[in-house]
Short mmCIF file of C-alpha atoms in Angstrom, two decimals:
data_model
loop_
_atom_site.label_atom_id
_atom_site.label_comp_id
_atom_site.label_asym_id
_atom_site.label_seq_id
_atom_site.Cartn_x
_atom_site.Cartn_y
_atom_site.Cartn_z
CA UNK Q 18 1.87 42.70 4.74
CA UNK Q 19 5.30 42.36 2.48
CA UNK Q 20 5.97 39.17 1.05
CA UNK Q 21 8.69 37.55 -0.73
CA UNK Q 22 8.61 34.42 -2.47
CA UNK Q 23 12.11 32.59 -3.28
CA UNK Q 24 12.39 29.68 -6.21
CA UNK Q 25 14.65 27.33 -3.99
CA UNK Q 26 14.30 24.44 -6.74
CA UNK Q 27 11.05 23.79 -9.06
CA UNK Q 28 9.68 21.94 -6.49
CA UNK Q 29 10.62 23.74 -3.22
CA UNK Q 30 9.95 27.51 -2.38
CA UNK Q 31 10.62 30.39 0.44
CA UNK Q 32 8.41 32.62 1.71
CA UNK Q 33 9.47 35.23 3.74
CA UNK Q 34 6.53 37.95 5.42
CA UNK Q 35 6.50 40.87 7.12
CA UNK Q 36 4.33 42.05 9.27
CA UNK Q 37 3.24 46.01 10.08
CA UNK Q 38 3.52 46.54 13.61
CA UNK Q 39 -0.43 47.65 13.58
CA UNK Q 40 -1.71 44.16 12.64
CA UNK Q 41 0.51 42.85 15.24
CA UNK Q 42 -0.68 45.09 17.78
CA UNK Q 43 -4.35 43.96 16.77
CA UNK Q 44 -3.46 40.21 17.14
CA UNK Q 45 -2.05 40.87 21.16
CA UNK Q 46 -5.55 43.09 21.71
CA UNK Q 47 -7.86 40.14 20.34
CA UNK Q 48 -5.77 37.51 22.23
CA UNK Q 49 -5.58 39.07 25.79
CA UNK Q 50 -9.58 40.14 25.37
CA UNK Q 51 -9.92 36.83 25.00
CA UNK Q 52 -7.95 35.54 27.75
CA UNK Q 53 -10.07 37.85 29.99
CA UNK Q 54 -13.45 36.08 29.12
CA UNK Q 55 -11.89 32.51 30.10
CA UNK Q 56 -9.26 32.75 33.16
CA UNK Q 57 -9.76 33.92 36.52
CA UNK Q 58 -7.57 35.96 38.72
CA UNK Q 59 -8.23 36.88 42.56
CA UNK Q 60 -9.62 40.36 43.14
CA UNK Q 61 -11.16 40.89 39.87
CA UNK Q 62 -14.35 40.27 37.67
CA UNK Q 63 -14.02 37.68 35.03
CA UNK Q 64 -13.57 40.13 31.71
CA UNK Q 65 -12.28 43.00 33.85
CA UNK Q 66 -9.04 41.93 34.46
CA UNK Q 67 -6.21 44.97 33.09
CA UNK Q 68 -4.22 43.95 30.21
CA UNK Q 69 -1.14 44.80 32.38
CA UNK Q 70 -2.19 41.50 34.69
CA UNK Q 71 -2.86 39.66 32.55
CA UNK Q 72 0.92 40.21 30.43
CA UNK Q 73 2.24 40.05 34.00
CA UNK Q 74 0.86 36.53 34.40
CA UNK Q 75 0.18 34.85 30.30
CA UNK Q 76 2.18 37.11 28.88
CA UNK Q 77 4.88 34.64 27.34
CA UNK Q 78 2.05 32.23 26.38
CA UNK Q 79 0.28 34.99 24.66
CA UNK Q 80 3.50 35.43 22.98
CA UNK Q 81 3.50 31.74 21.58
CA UNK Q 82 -0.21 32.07 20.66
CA UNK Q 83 -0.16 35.24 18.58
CA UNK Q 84 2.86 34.49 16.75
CA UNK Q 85 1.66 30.15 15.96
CA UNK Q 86 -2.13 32.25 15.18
CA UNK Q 87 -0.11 34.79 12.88
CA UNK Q 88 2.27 32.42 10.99
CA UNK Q 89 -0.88 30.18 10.58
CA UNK Q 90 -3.28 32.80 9.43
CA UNK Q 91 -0.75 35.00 7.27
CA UNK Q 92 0.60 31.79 5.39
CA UNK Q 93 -2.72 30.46 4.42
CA UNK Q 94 -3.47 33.71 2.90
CA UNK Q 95 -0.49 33.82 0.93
CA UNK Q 96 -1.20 30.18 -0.35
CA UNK Q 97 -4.37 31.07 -1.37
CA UNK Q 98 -3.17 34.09 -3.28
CA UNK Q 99 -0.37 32.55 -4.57
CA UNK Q 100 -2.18 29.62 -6.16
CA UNK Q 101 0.91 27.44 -3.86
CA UNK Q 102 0.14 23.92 -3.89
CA UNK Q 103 2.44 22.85 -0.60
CA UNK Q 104 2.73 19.21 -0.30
CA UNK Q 105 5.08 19.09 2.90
CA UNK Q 106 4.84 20.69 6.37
CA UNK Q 107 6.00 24.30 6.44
CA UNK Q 108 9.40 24.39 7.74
CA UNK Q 109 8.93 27.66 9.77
CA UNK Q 110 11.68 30.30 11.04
CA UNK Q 111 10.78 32.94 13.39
CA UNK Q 112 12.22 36.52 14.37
CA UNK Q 113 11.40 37.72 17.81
CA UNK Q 114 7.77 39.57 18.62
CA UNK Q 115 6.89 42.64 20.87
CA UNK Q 116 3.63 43.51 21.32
CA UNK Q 117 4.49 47.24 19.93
CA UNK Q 118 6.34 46.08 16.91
CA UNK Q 119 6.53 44.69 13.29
CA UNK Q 120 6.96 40.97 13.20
CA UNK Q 121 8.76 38.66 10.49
CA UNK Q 122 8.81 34.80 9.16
CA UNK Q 123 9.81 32.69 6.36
CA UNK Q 124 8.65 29.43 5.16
CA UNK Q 125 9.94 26.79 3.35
CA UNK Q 126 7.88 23.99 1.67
CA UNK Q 127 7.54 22.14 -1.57
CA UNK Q 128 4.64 22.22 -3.79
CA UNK Q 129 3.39 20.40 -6.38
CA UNK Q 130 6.22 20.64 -10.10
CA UNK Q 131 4.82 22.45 -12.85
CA UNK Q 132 3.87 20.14 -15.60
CA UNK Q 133 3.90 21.01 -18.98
CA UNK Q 134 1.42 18.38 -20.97
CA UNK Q 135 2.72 16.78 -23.91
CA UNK Q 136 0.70 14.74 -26.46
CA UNK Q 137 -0.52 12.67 -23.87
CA UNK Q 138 -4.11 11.92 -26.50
CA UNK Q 139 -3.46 9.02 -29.36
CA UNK Q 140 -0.23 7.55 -27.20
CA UNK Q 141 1.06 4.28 -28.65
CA UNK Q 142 0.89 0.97 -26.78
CA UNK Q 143 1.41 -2.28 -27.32
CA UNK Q 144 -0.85 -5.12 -26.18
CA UNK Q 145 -0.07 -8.56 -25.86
CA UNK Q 146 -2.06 -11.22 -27.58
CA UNK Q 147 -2.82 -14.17 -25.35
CA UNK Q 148 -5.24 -16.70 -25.87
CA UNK Q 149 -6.34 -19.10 -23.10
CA UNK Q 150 -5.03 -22.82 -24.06
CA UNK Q 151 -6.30 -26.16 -23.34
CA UNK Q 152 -3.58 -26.90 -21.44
CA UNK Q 153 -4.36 -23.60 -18.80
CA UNK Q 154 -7.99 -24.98 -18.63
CA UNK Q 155 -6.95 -28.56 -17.78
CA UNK Q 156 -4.38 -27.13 -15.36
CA UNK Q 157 -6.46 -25.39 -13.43
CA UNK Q 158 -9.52 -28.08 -13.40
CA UNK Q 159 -6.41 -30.52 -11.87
CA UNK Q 160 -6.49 -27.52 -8.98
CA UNK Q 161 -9.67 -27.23 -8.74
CA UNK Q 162 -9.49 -31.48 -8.26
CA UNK Q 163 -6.23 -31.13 -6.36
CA UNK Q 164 -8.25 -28.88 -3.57
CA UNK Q 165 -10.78 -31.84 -3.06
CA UNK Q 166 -8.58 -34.14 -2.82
CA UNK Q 167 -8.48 -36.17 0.40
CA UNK Q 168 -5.58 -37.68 2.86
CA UNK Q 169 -5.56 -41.26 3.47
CA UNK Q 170 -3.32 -43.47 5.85
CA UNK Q 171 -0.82 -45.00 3.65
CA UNK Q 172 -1.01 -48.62 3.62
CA UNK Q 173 2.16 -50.83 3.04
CA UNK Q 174 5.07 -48.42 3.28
CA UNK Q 175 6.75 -47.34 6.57
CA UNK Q 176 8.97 -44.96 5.16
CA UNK Q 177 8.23 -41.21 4.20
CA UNK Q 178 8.75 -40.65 0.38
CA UNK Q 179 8.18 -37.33 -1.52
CA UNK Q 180 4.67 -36.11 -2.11
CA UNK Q 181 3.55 -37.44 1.38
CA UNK Q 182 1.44 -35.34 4.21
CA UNK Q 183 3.58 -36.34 7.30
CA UNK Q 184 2.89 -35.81 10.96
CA UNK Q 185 5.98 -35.36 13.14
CA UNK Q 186 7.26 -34.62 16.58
CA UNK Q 187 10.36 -32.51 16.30
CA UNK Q 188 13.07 -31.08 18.64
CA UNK Q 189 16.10 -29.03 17.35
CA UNK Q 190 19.06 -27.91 19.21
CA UNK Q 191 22.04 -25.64 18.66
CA UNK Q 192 25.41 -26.95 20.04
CA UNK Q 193 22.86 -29.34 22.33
CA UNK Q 194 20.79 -26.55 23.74
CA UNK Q 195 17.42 -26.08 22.57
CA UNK Q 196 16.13 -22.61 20.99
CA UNK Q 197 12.74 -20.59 20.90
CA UNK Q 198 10.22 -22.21 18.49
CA UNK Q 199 12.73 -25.55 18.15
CA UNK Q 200 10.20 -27.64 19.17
CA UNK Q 201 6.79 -28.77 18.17
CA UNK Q 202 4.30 -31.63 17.82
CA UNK Q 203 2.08 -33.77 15.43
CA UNK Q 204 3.04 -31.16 12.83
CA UNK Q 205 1.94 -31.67 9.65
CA UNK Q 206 3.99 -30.69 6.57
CA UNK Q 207 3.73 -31.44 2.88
CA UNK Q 208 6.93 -33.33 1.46
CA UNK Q 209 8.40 -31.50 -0.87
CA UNK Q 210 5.48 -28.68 -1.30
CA UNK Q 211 8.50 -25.89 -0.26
CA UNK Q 212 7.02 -24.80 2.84
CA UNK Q 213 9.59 -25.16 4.77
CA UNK Q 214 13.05 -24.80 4.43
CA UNK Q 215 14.25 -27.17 1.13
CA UNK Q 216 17.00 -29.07 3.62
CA UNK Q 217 14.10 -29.93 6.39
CA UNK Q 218 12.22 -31.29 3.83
CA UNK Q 219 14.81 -32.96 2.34
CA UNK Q 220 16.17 -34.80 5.63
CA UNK Q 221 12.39 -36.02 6.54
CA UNK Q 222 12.30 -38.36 3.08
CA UNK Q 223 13.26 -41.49 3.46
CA UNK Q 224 12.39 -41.43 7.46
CA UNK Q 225 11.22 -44.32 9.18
CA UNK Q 226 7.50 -44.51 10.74
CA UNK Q 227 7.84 -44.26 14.51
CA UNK Q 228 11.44 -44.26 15.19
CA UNK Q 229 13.42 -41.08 16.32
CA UNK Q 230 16.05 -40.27 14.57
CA UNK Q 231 19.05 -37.46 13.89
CA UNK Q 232 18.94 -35.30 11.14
CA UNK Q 233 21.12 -31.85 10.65
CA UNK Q 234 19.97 -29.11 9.31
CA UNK Q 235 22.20 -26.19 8.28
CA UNK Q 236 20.39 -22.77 7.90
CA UNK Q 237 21.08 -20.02 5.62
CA UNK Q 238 23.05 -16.51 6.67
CA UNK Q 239 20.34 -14.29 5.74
CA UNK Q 240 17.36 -16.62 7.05
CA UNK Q 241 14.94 -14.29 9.07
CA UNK Q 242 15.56 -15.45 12.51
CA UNK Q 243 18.29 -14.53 13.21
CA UNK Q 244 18.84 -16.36 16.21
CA UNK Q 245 19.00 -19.86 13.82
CA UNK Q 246 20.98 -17.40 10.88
CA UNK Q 247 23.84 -19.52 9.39
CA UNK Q 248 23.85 -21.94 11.84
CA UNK Q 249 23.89 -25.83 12.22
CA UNK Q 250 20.96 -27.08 14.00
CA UNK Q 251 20.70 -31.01 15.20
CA UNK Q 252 16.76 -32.16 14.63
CA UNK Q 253 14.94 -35.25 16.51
CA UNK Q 254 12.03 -35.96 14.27
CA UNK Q 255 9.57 -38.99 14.78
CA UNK Q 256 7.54 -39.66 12.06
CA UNK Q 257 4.39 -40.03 13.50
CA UNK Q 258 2.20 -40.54 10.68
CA UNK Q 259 1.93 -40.75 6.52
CA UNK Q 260 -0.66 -40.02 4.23
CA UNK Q 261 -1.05 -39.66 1.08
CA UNK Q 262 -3.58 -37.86 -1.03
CA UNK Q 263 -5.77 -39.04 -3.20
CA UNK Q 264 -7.60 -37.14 -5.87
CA UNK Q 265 -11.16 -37.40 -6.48
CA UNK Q 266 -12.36 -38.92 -10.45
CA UNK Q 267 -12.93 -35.98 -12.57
CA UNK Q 268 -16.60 -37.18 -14.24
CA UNK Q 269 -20.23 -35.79 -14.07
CA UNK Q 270 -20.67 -36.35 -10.46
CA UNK Q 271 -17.41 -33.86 -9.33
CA UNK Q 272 -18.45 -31.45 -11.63
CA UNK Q 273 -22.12 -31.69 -9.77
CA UNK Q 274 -20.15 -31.89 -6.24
CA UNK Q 275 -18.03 -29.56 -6.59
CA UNK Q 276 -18.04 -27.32 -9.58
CA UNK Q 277 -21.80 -26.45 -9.34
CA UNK Q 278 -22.23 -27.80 -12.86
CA UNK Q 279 -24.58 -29.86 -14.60
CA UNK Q 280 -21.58 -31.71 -16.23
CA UNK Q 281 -17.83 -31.75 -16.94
CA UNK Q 282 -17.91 -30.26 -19.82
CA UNK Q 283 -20.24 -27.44 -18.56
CA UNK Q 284 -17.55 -26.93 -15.54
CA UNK Q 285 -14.55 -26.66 -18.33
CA UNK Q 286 -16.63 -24.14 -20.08
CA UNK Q 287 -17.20 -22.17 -16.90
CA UNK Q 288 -13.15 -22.05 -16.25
CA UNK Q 289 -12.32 -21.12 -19.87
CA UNK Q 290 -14.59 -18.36 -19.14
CA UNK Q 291 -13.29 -17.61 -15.90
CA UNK Q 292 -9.46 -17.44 -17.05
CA UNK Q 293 -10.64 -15.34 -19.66
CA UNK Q 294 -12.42 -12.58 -17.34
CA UNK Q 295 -8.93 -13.04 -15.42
CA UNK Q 296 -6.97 -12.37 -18.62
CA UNK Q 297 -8.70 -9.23 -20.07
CA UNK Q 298 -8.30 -7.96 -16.17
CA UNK Q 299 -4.58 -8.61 -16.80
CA UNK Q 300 -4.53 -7.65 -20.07
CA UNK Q 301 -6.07 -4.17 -19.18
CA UNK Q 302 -4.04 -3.68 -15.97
CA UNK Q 303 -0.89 -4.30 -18.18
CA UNK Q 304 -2.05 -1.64 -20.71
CA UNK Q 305 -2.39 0.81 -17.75
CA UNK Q 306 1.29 0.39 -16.86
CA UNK Q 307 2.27 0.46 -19.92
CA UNK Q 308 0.74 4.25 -20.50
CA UNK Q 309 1.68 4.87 -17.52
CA UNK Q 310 5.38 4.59 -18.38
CA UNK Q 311 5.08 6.17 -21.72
CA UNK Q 312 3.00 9.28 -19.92
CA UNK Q 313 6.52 9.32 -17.96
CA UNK Q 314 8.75 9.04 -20.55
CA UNK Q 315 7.22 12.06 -22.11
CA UNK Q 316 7.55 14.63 -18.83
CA UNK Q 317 10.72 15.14 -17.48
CA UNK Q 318 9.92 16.41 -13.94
CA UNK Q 319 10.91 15.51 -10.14
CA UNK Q 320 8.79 14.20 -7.91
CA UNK Q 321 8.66 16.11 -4.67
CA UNK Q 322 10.53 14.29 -1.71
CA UNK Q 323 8.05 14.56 0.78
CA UNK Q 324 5.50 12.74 -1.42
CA UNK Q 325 7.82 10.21 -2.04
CA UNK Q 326 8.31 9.33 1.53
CA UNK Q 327 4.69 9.45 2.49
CA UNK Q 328 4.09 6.70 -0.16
CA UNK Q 329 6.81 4.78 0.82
CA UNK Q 330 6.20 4.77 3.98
CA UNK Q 331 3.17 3.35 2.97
CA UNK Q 332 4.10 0.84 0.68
CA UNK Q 333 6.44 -0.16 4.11
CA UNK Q 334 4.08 -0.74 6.35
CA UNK Q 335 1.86 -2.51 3.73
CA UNK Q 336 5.02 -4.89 2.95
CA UNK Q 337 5.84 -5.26 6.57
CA UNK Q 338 1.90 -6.40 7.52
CA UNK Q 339 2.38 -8.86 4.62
CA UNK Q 340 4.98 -10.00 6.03
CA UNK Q 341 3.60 -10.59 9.41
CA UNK Q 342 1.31 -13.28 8.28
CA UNK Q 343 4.13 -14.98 6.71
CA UNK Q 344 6.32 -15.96 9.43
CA UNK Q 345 10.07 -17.26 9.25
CA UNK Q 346 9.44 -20.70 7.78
CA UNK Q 347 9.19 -19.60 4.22
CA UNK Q 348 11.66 -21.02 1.57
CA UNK Q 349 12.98 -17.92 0.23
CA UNK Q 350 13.59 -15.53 3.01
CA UNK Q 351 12.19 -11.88 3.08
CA UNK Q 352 14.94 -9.19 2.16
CA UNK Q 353 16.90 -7.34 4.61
CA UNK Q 354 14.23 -3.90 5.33
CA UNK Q 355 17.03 -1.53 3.91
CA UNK Q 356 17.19 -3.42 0.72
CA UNK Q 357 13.79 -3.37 1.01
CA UNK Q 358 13.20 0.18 1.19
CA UNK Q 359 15.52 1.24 -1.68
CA UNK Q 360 12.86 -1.14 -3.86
CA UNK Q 361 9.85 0.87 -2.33
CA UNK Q 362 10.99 4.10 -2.72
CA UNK Q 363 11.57 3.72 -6.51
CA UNK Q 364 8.25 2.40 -6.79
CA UNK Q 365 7.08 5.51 -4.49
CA UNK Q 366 8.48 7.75 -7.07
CA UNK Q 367 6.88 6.47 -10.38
CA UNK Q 368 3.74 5.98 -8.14
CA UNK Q 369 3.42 10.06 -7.32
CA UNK Q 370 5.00 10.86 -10.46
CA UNK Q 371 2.23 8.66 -12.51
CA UNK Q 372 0.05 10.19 -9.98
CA UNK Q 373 1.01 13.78 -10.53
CA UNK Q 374 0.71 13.36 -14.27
CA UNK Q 375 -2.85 12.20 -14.31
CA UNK Q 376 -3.73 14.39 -11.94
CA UNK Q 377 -2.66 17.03 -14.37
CA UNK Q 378 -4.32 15.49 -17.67
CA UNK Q 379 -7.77 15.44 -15.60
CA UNK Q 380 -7.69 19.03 -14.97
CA UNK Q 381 -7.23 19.72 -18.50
CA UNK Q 382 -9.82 17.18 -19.61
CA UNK Q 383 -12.04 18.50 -16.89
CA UNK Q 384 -12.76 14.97 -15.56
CA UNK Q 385 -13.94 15.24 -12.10
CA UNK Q 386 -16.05 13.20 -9.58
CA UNK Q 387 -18.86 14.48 -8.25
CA UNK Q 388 -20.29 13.91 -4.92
CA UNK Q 389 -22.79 12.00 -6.01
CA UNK Q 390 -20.43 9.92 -8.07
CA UNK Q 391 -18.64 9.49 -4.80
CA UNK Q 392 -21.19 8.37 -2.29
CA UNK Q 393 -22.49 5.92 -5.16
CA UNK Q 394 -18.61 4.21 -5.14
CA UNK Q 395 -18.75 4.63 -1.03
CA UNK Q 396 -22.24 2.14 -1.16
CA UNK Q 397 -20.76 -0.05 -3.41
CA UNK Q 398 -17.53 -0.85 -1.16
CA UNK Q 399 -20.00 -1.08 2.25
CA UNK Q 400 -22.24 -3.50 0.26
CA UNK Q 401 -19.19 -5.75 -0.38
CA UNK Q 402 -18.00 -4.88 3.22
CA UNK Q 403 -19.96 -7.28 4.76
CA UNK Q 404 -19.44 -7.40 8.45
CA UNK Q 405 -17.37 -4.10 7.89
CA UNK Q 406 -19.88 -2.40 6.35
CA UNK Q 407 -20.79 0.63 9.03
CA UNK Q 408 -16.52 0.96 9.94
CA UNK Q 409 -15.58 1.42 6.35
CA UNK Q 410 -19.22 4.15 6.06
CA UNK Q 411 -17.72 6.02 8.83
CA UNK Q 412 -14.13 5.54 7.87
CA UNK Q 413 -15.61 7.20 4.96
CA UNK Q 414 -17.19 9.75 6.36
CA UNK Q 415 -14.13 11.56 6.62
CA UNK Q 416 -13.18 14.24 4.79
CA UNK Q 417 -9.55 12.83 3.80
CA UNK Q 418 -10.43 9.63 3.34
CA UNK Q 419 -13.44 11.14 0.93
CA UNK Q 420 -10.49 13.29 -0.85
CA UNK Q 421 -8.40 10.32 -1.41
CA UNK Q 422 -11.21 8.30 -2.85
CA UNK Q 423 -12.42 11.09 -5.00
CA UNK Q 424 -9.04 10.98 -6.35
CA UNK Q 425 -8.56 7.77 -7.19
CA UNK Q 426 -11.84 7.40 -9.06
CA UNK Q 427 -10.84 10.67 -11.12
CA UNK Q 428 -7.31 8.45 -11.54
CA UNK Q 429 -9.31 5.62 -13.28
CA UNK Q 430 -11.21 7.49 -15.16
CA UNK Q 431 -8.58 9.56 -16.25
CA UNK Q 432 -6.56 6.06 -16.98
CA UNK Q 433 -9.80 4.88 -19.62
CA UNK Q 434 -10.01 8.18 -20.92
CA UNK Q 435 -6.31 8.00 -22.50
CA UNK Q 436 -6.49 4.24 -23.42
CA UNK Q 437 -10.18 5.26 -25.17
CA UNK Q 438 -7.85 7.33 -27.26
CA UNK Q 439 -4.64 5.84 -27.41
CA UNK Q 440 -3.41 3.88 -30.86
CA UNK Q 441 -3.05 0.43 -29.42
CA UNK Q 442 -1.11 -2.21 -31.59
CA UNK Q 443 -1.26 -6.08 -30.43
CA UNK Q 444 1.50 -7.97 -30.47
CA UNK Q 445 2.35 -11.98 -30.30
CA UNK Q 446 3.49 -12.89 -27.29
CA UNK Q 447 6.74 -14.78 -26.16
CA UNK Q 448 5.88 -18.41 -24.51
CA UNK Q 449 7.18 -16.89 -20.70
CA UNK Q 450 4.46 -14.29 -21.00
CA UNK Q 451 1.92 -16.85 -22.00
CA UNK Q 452 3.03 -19.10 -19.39
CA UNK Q 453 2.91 -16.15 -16.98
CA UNK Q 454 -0.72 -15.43 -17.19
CA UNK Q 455 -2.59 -15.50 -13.53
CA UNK Q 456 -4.40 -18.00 -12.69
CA UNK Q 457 -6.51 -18.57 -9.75
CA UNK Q 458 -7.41 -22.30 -8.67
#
């Protein structure tokens, strides 16, 4: 077997084999012997049909087989060989092949850059001090009172005013004709809370209790349906009800209710040390980023292509189920998919890049995963599962899936390994970032 191997780019290569007509020939034996052992043809013994009946008949499928069994088989061995790590299908060229005679190919795939490590041990990062405040504990304790709040009838008013839970009837039309999803009934919407689109909202305040009335509603060009896109629409809304809420007393007895606390002060000491737990999480994913992008700073390489699709087409169809439970009614309107895209795919290149990188640092290191490592991780996730529990075991259970989980573990791990060892400097920082800092209600 000759083989050739071209350097198309440092990412893409060609490999072109030939084939000695004697290794062919073997190939076209092996394949019509066993053809014999599984067809049937009238007038002979199963296994003692000639060869010459059976080319008569299969021959052109034979044809197919061989050379798809050859390409396979002679490509893998060359991979092997080589050391070639492909990460795209093999784009495959043929030349023609006779039973009697040599046969020839080429390949063309990309593989995995070559990375060449660089000081990647005692990497500086910064880390932002943040402290939790008062004011983020008493913030999210008016959440936590805000979520037990209740809605009562208001009593003395007739007309809707911001802040109110109203229940209307509404019908809108286009030119006078009505359009899909125009219409509903004793829906309830939050005045003001930006659920809907700002000019709705703005057009039900100040609406009387009971009586129908007019309001017009203009929608933006780029809202999502497209069908209502930059369009006026005429709305008949009747106010069918108004509520208010009304927040429970933050004392003793709500922290007993509904913080499962002894006392108030035991329930603000629980979410001091909940935001806490939340920041060092943030803190720690920010510090991960951050050595991320230094990592990439230091190694000039290009991602391959095909990688970068795969993941984007992943991050697409992760963005697009997002989006699915978020239907048109949102205030600010999802971007156009192409813009969309061109977003994804830059943050599918960093991701396989980052990817790549550590990949390569946890070879060096030697930081693997071992199987035990891995089925201890695989319990873990099924014991959180839940109901899941015995999908996500045999989802699992594949080999793939296995691979992909081996390899993020051996990601984080290679992650802690570098931030064990990297010079980390804190620094102060600005109020936005502060201000920034999740919180969960």
């Amino acid at each position: 077997m000759k083989v050739d191997i071209d350097e198309l780019s440092p990412i893409q290569r060609k490999v072109s084999i030939e084939l000695p007509a004697d290794r062919v020939a073997k190939e076209f034996s092996h394949a019509y012997r066993n053809l014999g052992q599984r067809v049937t043809v009238k007038g002979f013994r199963t296994g003692k049909i000639p060869r010459g009946v059976l080319q008569g008949i299969y021959g052109e499928d034979i044809k197919g087989e061989v050379r798809s069994h050859l390409v396979e088989e002679c490509l893998a061995e060359v991979v092997k060989e080589r050391d070639l790590q492909i990460v795209s299908r093999p784009e495959v060229e043929t030349g023609e092949i006779k039973e009697d005679g040599e046969f020839s190919f080429s390949a063309v795939f990309e593989i995995k850059p070559a990375i060449e490590l660089k000081d990647y041990l005692g990497v500086e990062v910064e880390k932002v001090k943040v402290a939790i405040s008062e004011e983020q504990i008493e913030e999210a304790l008016k959440r936590l009172q805000d979520g037990h709040a209740r809605l009562e009838l208001v009593e003395g008013r007739d007309v809707v005013q911001k802040g109110d839970f109203v229940t209307v009837d509404f019908e809108g039309t286009i030119a006078g004709k009505p359009f899909a999803g125009g219409k509903g009934e004793n829906y309830v919407l939050e005045v003001g809370a930006g659920h809907t689109l700002p000019q709705f909202e703005e057009a039900v305040v100040g609406l009387p209790l009971g009586q129908q009335q007019s309001v017009p509603v203009t929608y933006p060009d780029n809202y999502p349906n497209a069908e209502i896109a930059g369009k006026a629409v005429d709305f008949a809304l009747t106010v069918r009800e108004i509520k208010q809420k009304v927040l429970p007393v933050l004392d003793d007895d709500f922290a007993k209710d509904h913080g499962e606390h002894g006392s108030l002060a035991e329930l603000r000491a629980a979410i001091r040390q909940r935001l806490e737990d939340e920041l060092k999480h943030y803190q720690d994913e920010d510090l991960k980023e951050k050595m991320i992008s230094r990592l990439i700073e230091a190694h000039s390489f290009s991602a391959p292509p095909s990688m970068v699709e795969r993941q984007t087409r992943y991050l697409m169809e992760r963005y697009q189920s997002q989006m699915a439970g978020h239907p048109g009614g949102a205030e600010v309107p999802a971007p156009p998919m192409e813009e969309a895209r061109k977003t994804f795919e830059g943050r599918a290149a960093r991701q396989v890049q980052a990817t790549l990188l550590v990949e390569k640092i946890a070879q060096a290191e030697t930081i693997e995963v071992s199987d035990k490592e891995l089925q201890e991780r695989v319990d873990n996730l099924a014991r959180g599962a839940g109901d899941r529990a015995k999908s996500l075991r045999e989802y699992y259970a594949r080999p793939d899936a296995r691979d992909d989980l081996r390899a993020q573990i051996a990601f984080d791990r290679t992650l802690s390994f570098l931030l064990e060892r990297a010079k980390i400097k804190e620094v102060d920082a600005p109020i936005s970032t502060v201000d920034a800092t999740p919180e969960k209600s």
